[in-house]
PDB file of C-alpha atoms and ligand atoms in Angstrom:
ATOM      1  CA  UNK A  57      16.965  -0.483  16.935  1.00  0.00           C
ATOM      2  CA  UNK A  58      18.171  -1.856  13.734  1.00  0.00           C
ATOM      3  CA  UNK A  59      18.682  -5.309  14.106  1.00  0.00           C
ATOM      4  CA  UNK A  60      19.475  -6.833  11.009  1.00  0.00           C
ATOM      5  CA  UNK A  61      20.485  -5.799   7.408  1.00  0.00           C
ATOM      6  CA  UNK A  62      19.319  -8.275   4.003  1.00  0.00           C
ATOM      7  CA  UNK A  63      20.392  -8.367   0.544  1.00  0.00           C
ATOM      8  CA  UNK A  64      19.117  -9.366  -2.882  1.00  0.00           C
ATOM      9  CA  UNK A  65      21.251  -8.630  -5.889  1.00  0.00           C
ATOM     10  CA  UNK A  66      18.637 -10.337  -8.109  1.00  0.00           C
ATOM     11  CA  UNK A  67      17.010  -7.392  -7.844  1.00  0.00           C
ATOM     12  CA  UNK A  68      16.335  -4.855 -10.045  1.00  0.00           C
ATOM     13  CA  UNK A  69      15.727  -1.788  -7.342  1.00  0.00           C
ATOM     14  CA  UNK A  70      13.355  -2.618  -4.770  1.00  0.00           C
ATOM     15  CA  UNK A  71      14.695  -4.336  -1.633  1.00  0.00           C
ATOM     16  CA  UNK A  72      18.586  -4.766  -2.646  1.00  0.00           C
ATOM     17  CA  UNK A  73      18.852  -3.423   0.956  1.00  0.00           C
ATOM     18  CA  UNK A  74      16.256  -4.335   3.808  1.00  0.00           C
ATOM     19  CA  UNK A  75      16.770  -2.844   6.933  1.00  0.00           C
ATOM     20  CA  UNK A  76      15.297  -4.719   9.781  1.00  0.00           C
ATOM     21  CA  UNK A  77      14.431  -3.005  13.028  1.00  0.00           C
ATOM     22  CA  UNK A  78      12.469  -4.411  16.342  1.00  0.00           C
ATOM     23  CA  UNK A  79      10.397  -1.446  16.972  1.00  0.00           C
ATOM     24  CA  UNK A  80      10.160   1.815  15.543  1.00  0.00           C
ATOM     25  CA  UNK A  81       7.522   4.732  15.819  1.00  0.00           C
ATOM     26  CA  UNK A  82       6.834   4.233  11.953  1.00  0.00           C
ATOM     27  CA  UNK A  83       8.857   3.244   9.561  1.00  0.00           C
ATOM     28  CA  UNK A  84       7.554   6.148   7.314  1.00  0.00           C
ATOM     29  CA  UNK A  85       9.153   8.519   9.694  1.00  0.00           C
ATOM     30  CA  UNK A  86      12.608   6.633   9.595  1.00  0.00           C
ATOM     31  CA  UNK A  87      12.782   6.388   6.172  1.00  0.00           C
ATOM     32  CA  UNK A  88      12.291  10.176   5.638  1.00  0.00           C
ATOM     33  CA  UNK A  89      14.950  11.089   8.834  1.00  0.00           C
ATOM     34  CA  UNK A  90      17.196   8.234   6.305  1.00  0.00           C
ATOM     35  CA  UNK A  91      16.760  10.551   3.410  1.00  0.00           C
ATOM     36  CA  UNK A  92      19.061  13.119   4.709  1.00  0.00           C
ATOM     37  CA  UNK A  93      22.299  10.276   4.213  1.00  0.00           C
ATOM     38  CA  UNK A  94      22.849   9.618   0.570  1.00  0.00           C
ATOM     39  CA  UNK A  95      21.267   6.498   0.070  1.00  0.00           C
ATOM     40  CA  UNK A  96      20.293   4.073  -2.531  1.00  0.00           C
ATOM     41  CA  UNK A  97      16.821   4.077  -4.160  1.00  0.00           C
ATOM     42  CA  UNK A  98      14.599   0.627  -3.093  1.00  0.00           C
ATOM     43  CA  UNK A  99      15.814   0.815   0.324  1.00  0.00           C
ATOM     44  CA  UNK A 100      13.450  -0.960   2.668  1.00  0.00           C
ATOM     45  CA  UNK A 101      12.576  -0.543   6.195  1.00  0.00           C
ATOM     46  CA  UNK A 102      11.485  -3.549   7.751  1.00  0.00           C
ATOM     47  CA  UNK A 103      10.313  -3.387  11.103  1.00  0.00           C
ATOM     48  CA  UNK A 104       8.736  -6.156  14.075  1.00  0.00           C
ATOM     49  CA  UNK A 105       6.293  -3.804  15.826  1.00  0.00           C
ATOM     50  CA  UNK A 106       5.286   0.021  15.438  1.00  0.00           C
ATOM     51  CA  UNK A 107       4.545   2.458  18.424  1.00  0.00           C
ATOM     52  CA  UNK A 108       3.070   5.258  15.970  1.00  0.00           C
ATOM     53  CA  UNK A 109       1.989   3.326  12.912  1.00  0.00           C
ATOM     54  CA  UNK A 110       0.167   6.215  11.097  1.00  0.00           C
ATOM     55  CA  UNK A 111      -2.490   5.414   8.330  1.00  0.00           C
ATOM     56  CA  UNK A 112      -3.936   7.719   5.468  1.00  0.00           C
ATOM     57  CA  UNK A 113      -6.015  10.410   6.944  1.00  0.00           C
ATOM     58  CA  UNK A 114      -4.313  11.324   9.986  1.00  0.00           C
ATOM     59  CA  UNK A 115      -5.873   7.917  11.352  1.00  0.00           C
ATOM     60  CA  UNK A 116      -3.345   5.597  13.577  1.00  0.00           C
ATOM     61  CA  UNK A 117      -2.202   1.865  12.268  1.00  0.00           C
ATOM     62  CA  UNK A 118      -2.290  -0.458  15.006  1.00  0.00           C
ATOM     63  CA  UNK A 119       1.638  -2.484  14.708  1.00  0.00           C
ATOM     64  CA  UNK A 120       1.199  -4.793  17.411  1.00  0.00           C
ATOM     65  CA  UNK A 121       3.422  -8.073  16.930  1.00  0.00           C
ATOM     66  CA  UNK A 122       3.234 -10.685  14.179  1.00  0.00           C
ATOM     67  CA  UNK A 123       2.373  -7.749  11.231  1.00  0.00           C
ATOM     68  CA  UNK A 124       4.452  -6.768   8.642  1.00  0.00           C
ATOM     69  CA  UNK A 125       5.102  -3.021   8.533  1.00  0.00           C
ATOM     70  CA  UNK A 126       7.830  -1.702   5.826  1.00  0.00           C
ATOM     71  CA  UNK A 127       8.652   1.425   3.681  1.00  0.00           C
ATOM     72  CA  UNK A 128       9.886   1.576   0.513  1.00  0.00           C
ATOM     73  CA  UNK A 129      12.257   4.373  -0.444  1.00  0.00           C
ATOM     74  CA  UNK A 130      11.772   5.341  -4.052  1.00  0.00           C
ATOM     75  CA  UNK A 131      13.008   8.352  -6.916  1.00  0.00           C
ATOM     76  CA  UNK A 132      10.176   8.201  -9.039  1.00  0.00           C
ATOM     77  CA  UNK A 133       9.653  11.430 -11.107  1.00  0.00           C
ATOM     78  CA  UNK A 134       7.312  13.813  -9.397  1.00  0.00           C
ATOM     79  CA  UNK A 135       4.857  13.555 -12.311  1.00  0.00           C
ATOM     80  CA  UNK A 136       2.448  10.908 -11.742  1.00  0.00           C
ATOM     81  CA  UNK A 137       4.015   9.882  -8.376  1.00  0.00           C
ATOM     82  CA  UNK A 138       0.836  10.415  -6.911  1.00  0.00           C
ATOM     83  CA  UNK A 139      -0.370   7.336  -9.350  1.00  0.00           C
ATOM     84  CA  UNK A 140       2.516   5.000  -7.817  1.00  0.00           C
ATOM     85  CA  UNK A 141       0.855   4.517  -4.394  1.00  0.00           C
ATOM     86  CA  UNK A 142      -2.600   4.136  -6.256  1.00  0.00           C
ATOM     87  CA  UNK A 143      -0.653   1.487  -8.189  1.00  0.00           C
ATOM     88  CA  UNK A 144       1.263  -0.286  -5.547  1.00  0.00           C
ATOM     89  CA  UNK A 145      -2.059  -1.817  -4.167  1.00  0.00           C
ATOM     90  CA  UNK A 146      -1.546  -4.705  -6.757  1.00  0.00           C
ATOM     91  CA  UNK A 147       1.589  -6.148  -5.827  1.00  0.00           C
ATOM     92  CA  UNK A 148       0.005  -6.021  -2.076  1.00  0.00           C
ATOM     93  CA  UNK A 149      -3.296  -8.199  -3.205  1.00  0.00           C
ATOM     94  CA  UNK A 150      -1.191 -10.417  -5.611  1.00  0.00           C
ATOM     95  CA  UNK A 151       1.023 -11.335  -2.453  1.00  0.00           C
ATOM     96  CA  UNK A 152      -1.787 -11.705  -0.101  1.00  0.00           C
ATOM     97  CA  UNK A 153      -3.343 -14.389  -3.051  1.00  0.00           C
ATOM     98  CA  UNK A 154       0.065 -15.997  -3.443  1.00  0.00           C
ATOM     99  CA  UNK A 155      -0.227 -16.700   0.529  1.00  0.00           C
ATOM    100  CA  UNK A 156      -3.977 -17.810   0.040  1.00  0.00           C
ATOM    101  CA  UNK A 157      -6.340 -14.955   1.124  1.00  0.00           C
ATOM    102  CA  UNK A 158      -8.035 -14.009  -2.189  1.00  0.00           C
ATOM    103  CA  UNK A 159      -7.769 -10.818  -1.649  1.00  0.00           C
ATOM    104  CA  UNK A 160      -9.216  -7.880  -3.510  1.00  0.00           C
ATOM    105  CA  UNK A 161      -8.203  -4.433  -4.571  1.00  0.00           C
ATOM    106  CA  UNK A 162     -10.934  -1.312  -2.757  1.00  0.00           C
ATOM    107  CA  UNK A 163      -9.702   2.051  -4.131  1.00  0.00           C
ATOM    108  CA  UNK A 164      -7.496   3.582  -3.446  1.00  0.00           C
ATOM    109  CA  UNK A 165      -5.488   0.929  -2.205  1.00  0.00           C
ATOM    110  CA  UNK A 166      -6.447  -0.766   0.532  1.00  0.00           C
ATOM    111  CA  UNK A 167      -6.645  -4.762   0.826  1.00  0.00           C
ATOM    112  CA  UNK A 168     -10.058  -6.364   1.552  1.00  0.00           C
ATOM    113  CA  UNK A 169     -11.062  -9.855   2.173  1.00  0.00           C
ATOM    114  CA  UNK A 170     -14.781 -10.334   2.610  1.00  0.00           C
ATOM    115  CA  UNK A 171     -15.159  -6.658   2.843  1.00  0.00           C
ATOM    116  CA  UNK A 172     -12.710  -6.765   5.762  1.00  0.00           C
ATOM    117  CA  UNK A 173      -9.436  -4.580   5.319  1.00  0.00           C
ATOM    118  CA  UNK A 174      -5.985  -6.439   5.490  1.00  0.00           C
ATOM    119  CA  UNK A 175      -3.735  -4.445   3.921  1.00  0.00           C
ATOM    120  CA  UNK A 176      -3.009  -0.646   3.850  1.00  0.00           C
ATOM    121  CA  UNK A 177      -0.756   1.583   2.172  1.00  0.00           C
ATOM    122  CA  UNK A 178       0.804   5.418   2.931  1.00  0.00           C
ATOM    123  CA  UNK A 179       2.300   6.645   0.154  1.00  0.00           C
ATOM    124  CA  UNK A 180       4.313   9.767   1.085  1.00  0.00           C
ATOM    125  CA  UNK A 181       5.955  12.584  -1.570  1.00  0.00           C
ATOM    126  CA  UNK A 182       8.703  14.411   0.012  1.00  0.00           C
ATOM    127  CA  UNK A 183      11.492  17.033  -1.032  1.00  0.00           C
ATOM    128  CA  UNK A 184      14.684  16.500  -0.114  1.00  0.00           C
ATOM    129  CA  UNK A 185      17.594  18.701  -1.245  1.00  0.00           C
ATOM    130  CA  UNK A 186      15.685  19.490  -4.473  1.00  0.00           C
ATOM    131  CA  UNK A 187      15.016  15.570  -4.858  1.00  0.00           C
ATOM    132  CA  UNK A 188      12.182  14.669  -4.891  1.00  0.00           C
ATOM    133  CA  UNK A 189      11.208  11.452  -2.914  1.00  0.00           C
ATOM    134  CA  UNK A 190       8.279   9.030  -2.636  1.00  0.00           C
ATOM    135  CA  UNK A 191       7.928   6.621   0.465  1.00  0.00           C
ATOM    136  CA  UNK A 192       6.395   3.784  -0.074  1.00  0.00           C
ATOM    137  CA  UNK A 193       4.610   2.157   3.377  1.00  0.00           C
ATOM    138  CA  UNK A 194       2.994  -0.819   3.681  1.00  0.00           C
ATOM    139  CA  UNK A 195       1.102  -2.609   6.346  1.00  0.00           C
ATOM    140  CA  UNK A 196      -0.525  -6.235   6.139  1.00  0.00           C
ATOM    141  CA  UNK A 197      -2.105  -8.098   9.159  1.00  0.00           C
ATOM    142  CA  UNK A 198      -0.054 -11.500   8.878  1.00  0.00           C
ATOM    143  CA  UNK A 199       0.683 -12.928  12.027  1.00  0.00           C
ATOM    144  CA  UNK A 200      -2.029 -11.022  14.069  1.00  0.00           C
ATOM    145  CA  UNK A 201      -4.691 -11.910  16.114  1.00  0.00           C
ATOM    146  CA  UNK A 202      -7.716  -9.907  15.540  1.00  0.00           C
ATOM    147  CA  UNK A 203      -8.029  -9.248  19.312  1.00  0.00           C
ATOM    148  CA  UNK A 204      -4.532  -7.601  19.065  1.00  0.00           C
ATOM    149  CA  UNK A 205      -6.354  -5.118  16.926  1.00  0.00           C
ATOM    150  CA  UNK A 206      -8.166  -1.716  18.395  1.00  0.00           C
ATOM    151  CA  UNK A 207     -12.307  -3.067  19.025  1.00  0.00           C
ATOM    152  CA  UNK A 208     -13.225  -0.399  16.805  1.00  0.00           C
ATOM    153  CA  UNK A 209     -11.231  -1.308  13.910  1.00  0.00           C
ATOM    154  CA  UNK A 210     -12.030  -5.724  14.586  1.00  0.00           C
ATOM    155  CA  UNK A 211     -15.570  -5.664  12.688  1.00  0.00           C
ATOM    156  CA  UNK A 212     -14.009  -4.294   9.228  1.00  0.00           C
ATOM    157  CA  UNK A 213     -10.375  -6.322   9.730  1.00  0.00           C
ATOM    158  CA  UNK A 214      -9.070  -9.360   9.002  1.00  0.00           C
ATOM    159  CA  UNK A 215      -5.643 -10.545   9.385  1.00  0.00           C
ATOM    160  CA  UNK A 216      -3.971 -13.635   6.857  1.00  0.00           C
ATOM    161  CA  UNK A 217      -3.711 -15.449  10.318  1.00  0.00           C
ATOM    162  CA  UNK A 218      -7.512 -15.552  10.273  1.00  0.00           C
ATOM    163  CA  UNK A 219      -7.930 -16.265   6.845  1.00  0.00           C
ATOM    164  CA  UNK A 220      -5.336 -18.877   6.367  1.00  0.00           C
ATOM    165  CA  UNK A 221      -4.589 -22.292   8.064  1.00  0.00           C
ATOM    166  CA  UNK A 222      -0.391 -22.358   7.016  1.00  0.00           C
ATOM    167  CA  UNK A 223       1.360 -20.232   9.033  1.00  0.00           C
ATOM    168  CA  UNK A 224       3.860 -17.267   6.723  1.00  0.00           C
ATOM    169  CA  UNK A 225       6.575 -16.189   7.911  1.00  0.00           C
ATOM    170  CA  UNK A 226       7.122 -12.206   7.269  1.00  0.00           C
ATOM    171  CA  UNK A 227      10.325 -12.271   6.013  1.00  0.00           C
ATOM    172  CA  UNK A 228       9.455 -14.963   3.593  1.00  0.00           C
ATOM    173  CA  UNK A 229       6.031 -12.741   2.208  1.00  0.00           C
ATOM    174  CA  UNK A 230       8.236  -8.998   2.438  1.00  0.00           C
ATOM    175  CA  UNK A 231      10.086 -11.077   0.044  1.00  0.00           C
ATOM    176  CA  UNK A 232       8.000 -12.021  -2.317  1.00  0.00           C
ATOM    177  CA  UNK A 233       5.779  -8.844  -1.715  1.00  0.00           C
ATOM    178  CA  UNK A 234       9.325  -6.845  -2.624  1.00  0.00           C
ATOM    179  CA  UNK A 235       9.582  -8.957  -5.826  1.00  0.00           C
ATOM    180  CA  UNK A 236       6.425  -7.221  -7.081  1.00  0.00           C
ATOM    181  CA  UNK A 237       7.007  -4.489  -6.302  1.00  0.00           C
ATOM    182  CA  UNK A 238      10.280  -4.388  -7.892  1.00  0.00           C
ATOM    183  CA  UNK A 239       8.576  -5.312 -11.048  1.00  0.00           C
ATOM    184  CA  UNK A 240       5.617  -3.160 -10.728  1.00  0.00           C
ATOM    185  CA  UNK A 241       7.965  -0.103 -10.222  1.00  0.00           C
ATOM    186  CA  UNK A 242      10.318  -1.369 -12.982  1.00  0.00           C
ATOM    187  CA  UNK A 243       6.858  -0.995 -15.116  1.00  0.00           C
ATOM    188  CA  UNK A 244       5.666   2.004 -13.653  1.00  0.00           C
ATOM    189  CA  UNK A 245       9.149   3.480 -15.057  1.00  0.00           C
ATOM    190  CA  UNK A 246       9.102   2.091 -18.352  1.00  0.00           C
ATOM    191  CA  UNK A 247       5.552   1.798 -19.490  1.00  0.00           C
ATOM    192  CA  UNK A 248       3.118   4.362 -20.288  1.00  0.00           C
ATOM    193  CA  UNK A 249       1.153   4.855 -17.443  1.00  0.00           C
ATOM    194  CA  UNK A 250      -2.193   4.845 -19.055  1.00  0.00           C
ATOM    195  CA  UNK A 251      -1.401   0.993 -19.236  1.00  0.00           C
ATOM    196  CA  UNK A 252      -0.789   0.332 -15.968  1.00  0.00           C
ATOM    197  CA  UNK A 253      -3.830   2.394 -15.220  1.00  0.00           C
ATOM    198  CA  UNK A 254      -5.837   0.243 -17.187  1.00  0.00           C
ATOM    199  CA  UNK A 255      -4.508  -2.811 -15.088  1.00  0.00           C
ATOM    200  CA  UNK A 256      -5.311  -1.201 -11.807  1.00  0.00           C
ATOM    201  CA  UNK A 257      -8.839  -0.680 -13.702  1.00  0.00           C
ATOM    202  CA  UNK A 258      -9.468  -4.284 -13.942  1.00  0.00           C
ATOM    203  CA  UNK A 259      -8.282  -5.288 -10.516  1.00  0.00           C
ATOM    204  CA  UNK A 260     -10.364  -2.697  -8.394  1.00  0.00           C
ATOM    205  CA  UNK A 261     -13.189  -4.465  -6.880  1.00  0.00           C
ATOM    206  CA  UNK A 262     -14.770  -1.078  -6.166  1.00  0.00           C
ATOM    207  CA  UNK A 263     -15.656  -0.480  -9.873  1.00  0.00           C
ATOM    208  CA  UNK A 264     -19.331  -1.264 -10.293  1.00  0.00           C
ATOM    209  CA  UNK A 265     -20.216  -0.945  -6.552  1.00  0.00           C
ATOM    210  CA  UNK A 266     -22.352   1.719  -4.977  1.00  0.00           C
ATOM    211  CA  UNK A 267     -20.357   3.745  -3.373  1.00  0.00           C
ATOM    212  CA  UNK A 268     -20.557   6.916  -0.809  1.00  0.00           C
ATOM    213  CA  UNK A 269     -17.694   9.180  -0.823  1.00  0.00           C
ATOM    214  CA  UNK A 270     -16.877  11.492   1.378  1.00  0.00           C
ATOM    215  CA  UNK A 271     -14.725  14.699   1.286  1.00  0.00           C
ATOM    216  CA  UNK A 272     -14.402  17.789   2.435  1.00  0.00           C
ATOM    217  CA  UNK A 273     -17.013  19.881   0.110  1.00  0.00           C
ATOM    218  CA  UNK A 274     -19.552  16.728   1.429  1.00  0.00           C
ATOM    219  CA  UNK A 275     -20.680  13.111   0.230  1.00  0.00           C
ATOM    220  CA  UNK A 276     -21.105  12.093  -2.646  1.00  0.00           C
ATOM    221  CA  UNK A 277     -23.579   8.769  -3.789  1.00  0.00           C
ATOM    222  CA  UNK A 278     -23.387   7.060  -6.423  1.00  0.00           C
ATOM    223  CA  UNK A 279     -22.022   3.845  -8.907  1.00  0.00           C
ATOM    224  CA  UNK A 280     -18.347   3.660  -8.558  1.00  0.00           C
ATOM    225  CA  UNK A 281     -17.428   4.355 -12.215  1.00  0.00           C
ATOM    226  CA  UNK A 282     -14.089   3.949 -13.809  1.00  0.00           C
ATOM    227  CA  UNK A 283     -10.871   5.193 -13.118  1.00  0.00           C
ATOM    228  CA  UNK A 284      -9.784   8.485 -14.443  1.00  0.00           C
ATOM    229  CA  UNK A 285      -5.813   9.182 -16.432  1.00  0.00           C
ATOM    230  CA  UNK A 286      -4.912  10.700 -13.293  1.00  0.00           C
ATOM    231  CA  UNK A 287      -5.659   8.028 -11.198  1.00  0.00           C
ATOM    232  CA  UNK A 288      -9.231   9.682  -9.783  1.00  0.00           C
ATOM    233  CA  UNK A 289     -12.235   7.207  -9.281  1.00  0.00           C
ATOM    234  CA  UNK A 290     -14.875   8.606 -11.004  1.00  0.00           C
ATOM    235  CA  UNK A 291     -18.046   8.375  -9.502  1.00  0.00           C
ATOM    236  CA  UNK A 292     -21.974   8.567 -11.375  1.00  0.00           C
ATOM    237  CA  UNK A 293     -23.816   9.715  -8.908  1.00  0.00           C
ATOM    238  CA  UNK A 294     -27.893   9.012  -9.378  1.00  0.00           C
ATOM    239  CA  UNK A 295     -28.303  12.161 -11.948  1.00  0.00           C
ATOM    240  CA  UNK A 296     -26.066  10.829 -14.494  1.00  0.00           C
ATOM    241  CA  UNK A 297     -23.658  13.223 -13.131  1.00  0.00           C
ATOM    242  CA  UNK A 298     -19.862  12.191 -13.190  1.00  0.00           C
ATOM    243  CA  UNK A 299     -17.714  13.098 -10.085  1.00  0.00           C
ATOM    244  CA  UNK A 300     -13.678  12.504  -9.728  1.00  0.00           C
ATOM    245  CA  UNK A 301     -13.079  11.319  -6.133  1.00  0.00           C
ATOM    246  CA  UNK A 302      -9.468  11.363  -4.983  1.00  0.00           C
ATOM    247  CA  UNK A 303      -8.902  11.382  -1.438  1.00  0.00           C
ATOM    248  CA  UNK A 304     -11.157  11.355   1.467  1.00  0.00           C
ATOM    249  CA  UNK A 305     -13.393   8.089   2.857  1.00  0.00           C
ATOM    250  CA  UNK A 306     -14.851   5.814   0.746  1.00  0.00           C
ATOM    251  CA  UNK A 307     -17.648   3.544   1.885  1.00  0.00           C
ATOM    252  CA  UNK A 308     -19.024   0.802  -0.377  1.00  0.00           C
ATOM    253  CA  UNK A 309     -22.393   0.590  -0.033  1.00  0.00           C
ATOM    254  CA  UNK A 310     -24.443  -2.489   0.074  1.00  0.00           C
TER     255      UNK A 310
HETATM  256  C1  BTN B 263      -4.054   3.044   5.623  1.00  0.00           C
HETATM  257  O1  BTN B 263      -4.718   2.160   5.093  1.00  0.00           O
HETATM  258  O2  BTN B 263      -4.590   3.947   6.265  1.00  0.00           O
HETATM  259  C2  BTN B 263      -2.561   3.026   5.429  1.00  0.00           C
HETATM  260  C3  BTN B 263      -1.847   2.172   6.431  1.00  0.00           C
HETATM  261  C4  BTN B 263      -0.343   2.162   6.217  1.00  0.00           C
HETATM  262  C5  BTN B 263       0.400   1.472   7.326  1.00  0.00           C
HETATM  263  C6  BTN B 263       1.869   1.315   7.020  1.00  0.00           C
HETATM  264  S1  BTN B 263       2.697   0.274   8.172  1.00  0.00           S
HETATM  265  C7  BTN B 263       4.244   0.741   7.513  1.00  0.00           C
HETATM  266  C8  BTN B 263       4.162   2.217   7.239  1.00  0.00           C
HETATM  267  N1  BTN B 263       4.484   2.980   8.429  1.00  0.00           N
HETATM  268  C9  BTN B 263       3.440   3.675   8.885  1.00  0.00           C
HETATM  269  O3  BTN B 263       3.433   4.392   9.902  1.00  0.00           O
HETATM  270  N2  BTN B 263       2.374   3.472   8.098  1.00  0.00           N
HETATM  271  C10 BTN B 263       2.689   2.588   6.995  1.00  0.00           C
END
């Protein structure tokens, strides 16, 4: 149920509008049943608690209480778009630093503390009347307690709660998280995107690391690389031999 409705004129797209809802199955899923209304681009869903909170890979997000779960409805060109949830990773570590967890940035875009995840991201392309459509969702562990989370997920997560001794609120980090974003996306539209490439580049912690990636053709080991102009992470395996890894899992070897 929606249960409250925020504004920000300051803004330049991203969270003018946050919609705030107690509980919903995922707020993926009701921002793409939203994109059948006409509605304005940098709409955000903000909701308490998930009871479907769906991760990359078909895996499930635990949304128990006290986390921050919101999707961002975005227009982007369909070029590229694929690059925007790649890129949207920053914004989520910058946030998480702002509130004190130093945060860094494993490809593709998942937050890690100490080699524990804190952050994840689902970036979704769909059609829509000939539009096309990215949605933008975003999950941090703020106000969790680790035991809230499934026992098979606790070793490799962390939540800010954990990490920090000053309680954040989540309205006042989706705030701040939305200001980046807002400025990241106003980037992402104006700037070439070999730039903001290069950024992402810098901030991956993953780039140097050993590395085992998996897809579906098999795994692939090797020294996590650089990042390719699409976005790839390119991966030397022990031959010399350069691979592009996109999606599937990526372990970081010790
Ligand atoms: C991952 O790392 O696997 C991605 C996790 C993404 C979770 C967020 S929570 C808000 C939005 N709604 C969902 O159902 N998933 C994303």
């Amino acid at each position: 149920m929606k249960i409250g409705e925020f504004h920000d004129v300051n803004r330049k797209l991203v969270g003018r509008t946050v919609w705030h809802y107690d509980v919903v199955e995922s707020t993926n899923e009701t921002a793409k049943e939203l994109l059948e209304t006409d509605l304005e681009e940098g709409l955000v869903i903000w909701a308490d608690r998930q009871s479907a909170g769906r991760g990359r890979q078909g895996r499930a997000w635990a949304s128990p209480a006290g986390g921050l779960y919101a999707s961002v409805i975005l227009r982007p060109p369909a070029t590229h778009a694929w690059v925007l949830g790649l890129l949207v990773g920053m914004p989520v570590v910058k946030a998480l630093r702002h509130f004190g967890v130093f945060a860094g940035l494993k490809y593709p875009n998942d937050a890690v503390y100490q080699d524990r995840k804190i952050a994840g991201i689902l970036s979704e392309g769909v059609y829509r009347h000939d539009v096309y459509h990215v949605v933008l969702g975003i999950g941090v562990n703020t106000n969790v307690d680790l035991d809230k989370l499934p026992p098979d997920v606790q070793p490799t997560a962390t939540t800010l709660k954990r990490e920090v001794n000053l309680f954040v609120a989540n309205d006042e980090f989706l705030d701040y998280l939305l200001s980046q974003i807002d400025d990241l996306y106003s980037r992402y539209r104006n700037t070439r995107i070999e730039f903001l490439l290069k950024d992402y580049r810098g901030q991956c912690t993953t780039i140097g690391k050993r590395v085992a990636a998996t897809t579906s053709k098999g795994t692939i080991t090797g020294r996590a690389y650089d990042i390719s102009p699409t976005g790839a992470m390119i991966i030397m395996d022990e031959q010399g031999a350069k691979h592009e890894f996109v999606e599937g899992g990526l372990k970081v070897l010790k």
